[in-house]
Short mmCIF file of C-alpha atoms in Angstrom, two decimals:
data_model
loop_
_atom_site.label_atom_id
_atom_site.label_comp_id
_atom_site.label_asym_id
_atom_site.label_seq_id
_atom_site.Cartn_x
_atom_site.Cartn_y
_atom_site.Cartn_z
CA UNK A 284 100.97 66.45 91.18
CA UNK A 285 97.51 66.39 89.41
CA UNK A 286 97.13 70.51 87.66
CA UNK A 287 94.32 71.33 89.74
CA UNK A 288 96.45 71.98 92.37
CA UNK A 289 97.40 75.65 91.57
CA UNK A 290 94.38 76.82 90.50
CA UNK A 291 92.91 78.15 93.93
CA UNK A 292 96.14 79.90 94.25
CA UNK A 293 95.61 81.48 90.70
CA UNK A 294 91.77 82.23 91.95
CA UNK A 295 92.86 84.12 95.17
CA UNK A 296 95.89 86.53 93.98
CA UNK A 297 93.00 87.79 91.62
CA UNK A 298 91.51 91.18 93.91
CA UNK A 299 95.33 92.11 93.70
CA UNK A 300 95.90 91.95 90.45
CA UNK A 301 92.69 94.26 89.75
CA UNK A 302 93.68 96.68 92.08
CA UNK A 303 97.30 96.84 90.75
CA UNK A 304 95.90 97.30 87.28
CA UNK A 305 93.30 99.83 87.97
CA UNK A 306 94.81 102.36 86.12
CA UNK A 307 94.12 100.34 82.85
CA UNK A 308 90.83 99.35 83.53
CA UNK A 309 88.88 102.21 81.40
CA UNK A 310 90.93 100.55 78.48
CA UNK A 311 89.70 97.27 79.13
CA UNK A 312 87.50 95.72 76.20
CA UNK A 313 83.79 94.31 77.02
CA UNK A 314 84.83 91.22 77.03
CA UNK A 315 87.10 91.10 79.70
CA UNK A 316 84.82 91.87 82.18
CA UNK A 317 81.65 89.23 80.40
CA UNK A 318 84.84 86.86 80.96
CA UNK A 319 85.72 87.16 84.23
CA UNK A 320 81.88 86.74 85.25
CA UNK A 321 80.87 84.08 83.35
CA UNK A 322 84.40 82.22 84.55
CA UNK A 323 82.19 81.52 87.92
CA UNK A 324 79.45 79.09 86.33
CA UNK A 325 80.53 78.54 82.96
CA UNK A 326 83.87 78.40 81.74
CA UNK A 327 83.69 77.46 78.07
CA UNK A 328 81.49 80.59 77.73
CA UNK A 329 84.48 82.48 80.00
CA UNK A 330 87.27 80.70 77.54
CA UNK A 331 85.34 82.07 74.43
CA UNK A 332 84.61 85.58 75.72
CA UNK A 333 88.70 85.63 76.74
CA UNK A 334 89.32 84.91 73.22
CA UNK A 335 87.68 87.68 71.85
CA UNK A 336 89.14 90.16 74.49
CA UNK A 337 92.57 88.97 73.56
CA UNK A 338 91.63 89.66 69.76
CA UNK A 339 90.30 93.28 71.10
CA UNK A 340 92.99 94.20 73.09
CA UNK A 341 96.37 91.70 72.42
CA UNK A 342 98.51 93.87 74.13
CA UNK A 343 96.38 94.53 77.78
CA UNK A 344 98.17 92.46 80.38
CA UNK A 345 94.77 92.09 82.25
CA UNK A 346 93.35 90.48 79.49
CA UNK A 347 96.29 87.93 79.22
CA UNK A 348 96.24 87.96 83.27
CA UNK A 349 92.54 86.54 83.67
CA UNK A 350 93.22 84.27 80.28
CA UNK A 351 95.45 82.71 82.54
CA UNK A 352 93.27 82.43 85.04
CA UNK A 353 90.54 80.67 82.84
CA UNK A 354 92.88 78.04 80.76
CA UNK A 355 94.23 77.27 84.18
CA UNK A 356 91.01 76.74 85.88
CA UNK A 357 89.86 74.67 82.14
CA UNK A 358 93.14 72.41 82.43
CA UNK A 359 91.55 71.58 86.06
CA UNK A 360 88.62 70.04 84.25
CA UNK A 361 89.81 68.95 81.39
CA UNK A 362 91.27 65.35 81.05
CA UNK A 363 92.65 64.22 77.85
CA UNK A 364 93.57 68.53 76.68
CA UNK A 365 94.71 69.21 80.40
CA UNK A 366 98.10 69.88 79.51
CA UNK A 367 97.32 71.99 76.28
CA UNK A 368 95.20 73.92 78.88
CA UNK A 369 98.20 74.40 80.91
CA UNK A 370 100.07 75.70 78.69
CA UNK A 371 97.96 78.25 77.52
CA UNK A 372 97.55 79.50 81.05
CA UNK A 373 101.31 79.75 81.49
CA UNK A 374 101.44 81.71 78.00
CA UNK A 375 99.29 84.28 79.05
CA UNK A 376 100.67 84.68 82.34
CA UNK A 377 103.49 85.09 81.16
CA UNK A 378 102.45 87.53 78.78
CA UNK A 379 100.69 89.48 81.32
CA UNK A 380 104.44 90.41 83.33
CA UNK A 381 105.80 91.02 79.92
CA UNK A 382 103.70 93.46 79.42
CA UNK A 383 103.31 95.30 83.07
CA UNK A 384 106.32 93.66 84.46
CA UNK A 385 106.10 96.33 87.20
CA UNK A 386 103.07 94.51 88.26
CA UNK A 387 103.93 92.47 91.09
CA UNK A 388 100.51 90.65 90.98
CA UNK A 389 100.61 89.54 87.37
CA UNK A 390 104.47 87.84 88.42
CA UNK A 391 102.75 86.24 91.73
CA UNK A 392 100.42 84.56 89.32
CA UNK A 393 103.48 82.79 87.29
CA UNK A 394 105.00 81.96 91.24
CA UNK A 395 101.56 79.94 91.89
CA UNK A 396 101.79 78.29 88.66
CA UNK A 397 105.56 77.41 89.10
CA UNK A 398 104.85 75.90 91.86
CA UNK A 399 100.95 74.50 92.19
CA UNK A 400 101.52 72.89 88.10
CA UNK A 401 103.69 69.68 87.88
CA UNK A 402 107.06 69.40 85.63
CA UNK A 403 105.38 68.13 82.36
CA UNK A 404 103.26 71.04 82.79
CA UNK A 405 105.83 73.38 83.16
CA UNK A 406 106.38 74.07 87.32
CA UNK A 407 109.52 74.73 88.01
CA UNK A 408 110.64 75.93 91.57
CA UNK A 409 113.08 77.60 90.47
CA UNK A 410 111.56 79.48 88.40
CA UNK A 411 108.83 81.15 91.10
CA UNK A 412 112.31 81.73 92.79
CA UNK A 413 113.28 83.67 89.83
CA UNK A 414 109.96 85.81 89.95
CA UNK A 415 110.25 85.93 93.89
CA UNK A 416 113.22 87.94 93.48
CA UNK A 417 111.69 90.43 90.81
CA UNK A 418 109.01 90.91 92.71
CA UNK A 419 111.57 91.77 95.59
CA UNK A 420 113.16 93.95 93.90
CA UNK A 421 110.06 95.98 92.84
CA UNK A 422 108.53 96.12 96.56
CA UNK A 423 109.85 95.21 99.67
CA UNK A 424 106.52 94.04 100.96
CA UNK A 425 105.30 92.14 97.98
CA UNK A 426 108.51 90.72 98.29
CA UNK A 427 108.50 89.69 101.72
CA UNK A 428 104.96 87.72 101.09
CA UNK A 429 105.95 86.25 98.02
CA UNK A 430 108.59 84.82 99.85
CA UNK A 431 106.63 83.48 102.43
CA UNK A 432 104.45 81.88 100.50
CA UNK A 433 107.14 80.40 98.52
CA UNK A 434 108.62 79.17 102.13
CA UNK A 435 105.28 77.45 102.74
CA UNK A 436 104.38 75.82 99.56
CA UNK A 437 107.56 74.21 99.51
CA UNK A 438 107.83 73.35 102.86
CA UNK A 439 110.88 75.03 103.99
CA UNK A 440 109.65 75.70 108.17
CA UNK A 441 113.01 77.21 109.59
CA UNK A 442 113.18 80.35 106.49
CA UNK A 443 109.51 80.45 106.59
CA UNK A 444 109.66 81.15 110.38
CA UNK A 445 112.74 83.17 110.04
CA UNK A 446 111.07 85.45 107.82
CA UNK A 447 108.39 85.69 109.23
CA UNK A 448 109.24 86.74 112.71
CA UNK A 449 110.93 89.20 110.86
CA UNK A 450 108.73 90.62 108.50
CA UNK A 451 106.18 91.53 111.98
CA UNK A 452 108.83 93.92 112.93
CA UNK A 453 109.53 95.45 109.68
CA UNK A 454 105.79 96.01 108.42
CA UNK A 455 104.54 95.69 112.24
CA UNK A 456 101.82 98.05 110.80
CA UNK A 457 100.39 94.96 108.67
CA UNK A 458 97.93 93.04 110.09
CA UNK A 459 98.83 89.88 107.85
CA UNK A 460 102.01 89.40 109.54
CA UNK A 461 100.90 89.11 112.51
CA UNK A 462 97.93 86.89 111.38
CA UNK A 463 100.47 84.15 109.50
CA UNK A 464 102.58 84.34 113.18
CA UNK A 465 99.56 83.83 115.17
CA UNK A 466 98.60 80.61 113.18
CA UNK A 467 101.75 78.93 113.07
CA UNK A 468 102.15 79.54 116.98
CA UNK A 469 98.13 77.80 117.49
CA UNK A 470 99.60 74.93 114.83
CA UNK A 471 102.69 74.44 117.56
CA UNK A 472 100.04 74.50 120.23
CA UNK A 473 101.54 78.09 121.75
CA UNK A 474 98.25 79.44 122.49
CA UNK A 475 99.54 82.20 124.90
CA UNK A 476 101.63 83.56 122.28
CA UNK A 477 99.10 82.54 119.35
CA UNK A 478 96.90 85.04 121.59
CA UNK A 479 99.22 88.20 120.90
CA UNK A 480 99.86 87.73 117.47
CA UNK A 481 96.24 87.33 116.68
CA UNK A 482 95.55 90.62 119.37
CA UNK A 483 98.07 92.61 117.04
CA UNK A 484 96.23 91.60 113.91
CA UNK A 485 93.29 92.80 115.02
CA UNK A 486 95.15 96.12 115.98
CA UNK A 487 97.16 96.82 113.06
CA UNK A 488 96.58 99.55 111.21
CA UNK A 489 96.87 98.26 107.84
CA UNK A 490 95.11 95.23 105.85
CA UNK A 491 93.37 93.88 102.71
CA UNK A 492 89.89 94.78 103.01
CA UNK A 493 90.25 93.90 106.50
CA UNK A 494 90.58 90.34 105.67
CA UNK A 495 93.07 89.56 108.18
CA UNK A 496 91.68 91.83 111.34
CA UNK A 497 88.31 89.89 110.63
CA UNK A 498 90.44 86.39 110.28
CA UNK A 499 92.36 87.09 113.19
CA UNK A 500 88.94 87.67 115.13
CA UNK A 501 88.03 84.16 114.38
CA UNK A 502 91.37 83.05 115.22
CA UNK A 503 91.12 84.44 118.56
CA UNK A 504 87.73 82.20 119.25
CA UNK A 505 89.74 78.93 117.70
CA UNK A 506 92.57 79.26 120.40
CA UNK A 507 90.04 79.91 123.20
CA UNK A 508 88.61 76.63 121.97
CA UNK A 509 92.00 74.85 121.49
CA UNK A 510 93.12 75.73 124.45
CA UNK A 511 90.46 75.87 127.01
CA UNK A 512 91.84 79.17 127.90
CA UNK A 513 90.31 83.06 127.62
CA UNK A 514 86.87 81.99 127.27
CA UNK A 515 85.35 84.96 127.69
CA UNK A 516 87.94 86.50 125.00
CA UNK A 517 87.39 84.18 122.91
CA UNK A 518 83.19 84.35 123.12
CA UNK A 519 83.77 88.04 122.09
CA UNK A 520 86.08 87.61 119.76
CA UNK A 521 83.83 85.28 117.69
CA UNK A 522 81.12 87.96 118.28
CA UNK A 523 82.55 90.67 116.69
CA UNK A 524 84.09 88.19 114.14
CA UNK A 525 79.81 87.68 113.42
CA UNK A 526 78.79 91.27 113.97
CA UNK A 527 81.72 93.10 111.07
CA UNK A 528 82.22 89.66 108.53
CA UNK A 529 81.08 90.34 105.10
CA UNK A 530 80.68 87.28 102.95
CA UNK A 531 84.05 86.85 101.19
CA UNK A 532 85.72 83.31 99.94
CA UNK A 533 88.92 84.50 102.07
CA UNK A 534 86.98 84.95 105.36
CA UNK A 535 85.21 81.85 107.20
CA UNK A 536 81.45 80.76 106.91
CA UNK A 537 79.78 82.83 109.54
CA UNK A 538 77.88 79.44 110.71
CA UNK A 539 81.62 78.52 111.54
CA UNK A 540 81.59 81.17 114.05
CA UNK A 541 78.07 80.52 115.39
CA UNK A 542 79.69 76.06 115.97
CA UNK A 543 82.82 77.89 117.78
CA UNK A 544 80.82 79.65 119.74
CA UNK A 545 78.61 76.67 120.83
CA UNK A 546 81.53 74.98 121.64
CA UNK A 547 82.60 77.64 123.69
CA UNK A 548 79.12 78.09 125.44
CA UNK A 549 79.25 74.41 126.20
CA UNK A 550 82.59 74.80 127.73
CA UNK A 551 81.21 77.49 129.97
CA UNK A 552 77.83 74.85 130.49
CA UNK A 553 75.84 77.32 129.17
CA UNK A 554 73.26 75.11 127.41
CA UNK A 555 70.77 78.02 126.22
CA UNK A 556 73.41 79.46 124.27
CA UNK A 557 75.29 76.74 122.50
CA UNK A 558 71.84 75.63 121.45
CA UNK A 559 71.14 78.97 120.46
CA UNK A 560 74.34 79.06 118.11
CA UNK A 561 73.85 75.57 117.03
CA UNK A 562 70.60 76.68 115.45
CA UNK A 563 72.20 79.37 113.68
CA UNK A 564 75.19 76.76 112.62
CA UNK A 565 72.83 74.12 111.38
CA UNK A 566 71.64 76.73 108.61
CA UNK A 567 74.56 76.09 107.09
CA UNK A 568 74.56 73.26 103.91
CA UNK A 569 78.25 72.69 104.57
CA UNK A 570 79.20 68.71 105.13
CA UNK A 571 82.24 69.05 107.39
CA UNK A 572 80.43 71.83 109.54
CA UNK A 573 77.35 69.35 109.99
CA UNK A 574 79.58 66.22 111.12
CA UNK A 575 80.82 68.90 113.79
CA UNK A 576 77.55 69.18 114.90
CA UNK A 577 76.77 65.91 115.35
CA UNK A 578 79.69 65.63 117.31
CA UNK A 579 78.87 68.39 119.33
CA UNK A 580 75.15 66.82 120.03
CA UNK A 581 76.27 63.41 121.02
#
């Protein structure tokens, strides 16, 4: 397994690891923060700012948390120091739960690395077992999703479904449940029942930013395609999806919505409209969406 692999897991855990430290961040040196924004364009500039932060402040687990965060991303690019890279990533990530080890976000960041980084690198499955259960044992519903991510990244179906349909009903008030039910029904092509788990995403009253509600929105558009079924449902769905998205790496292109919804339209043979949303699709610079296009057109 090449070490890129687990650093888009490292990348997304990052808005809970912020909010988790938050009561820290007043302590945070200058250089955390010229770090963490100059790890989006440039990140030898990132890996030297880090350095100085961890000279400021050596015992701020946020400091060793997005150090982590940058070596890992900087063993991604590197080639012959990929595994030196590595290791420094898994040093200060580990540092990070030594030093907050109440912090369940700083101990899902060594469970992506366990598991994204090969062997020689140091990924070890059981390991991120090891830090599933501490994170567990520190909060039932961190626990719950660390385990289902665990489930899915190593491919265990029956426990990840198991826990899954199990988690809705003890945190039925979390939309993400729901959400991560409603996707692996539309993978198994049960679109009826894909339908009502993506529904009670949208109605729970709980969620992260309201990632999943807005996800689920989209979702609810997808099965309509999928399936042929709930046009209309899934038309609005995709509307509201356009009308409340903010622009968010966790949350789909809105041009996405604007090809479903041609799709849709065209399904209906309403040719005014899926031109009308192809228009607002093409905008888009994004490969894969444009070869749906083309498909669409022929």
């Amino acid at each position: 397994m090449r070490l890129t692999s687990f650093l888009l897991i490292l990348l997304t855990i990052v808005p809970w690891a912020s909010r988790a430290a938050g009561a820290t961040v007043a302590a945070n040196p200058a250089e955390l923060q010229q770090g963490t924004v100059a790890m989006r364009t440039d990140l030898d500039l990132a890996e030297k700012y880090i350095k100085q932060a961890l000279k400021a402040a050596p015992d701020n687990p946020e400091v060793h948390f997005i150090c982590g965060r940058i070596m890992g991303r900087q063993a991604g690019d590197a080639i012959f120091s990929a595994l030196s890279y590595a290791k420094k990533s898994l040093t200060c990530l580990k540092q990070a739960v030594l030093l907050q080890p109440d912090n369940t976000a700083y101990r899902r960041g060594l469970v992506s690395f366990y598991l994204g980084a090969p062997g020689i690198a140091g990924g070890d499955e059981d390991l991120a077992w090891q830090q599933v259960e501490q994170i567990s044992a520190i909060d039932a519903l961190q626990g719950a999703l660390a385990k289902l991510n665990f489930y899915r990244q190593t491919e265990q179906k029956d426990q990840y479904r198991q826990l899954l349909e199990q988690s809705r009903i003890d945190f039925t008030a979390h939309a993400e449940f729901h959400y991560r039910h409603g996707l692996l029904l539309q993978e198994e092509k049960h679109y009826t029942q894909a339908f009502a788990a993506f529904t009670a995403a949208t109605q729970a009253a709980k969620d992260n930013a309201d990632v999943y509600v807005l996800n689920a929105w989209y979702q609810i558009g997808r099965t309509a395609l999928f399936s042929q079924q709930q046009l209309a449902e899934g038309i609005d769905a995709l509307n509201y999806f356009i009308a409340h998205a903010h622009a968010a790496d966790d949350l789909p292109e809105k041009a996405w919505a604007h090809l479903r919804l041609a799709q849709l339209h065209k399904l209906n043979d309403d040719n005014a409209l899926m031109q009308q949303h192809l228009g607002y699709a093409e905008q888009s610079n994004d490969k894969e969406l444009q070869r749906e296009i083309r498909r669409l057109q022929r």
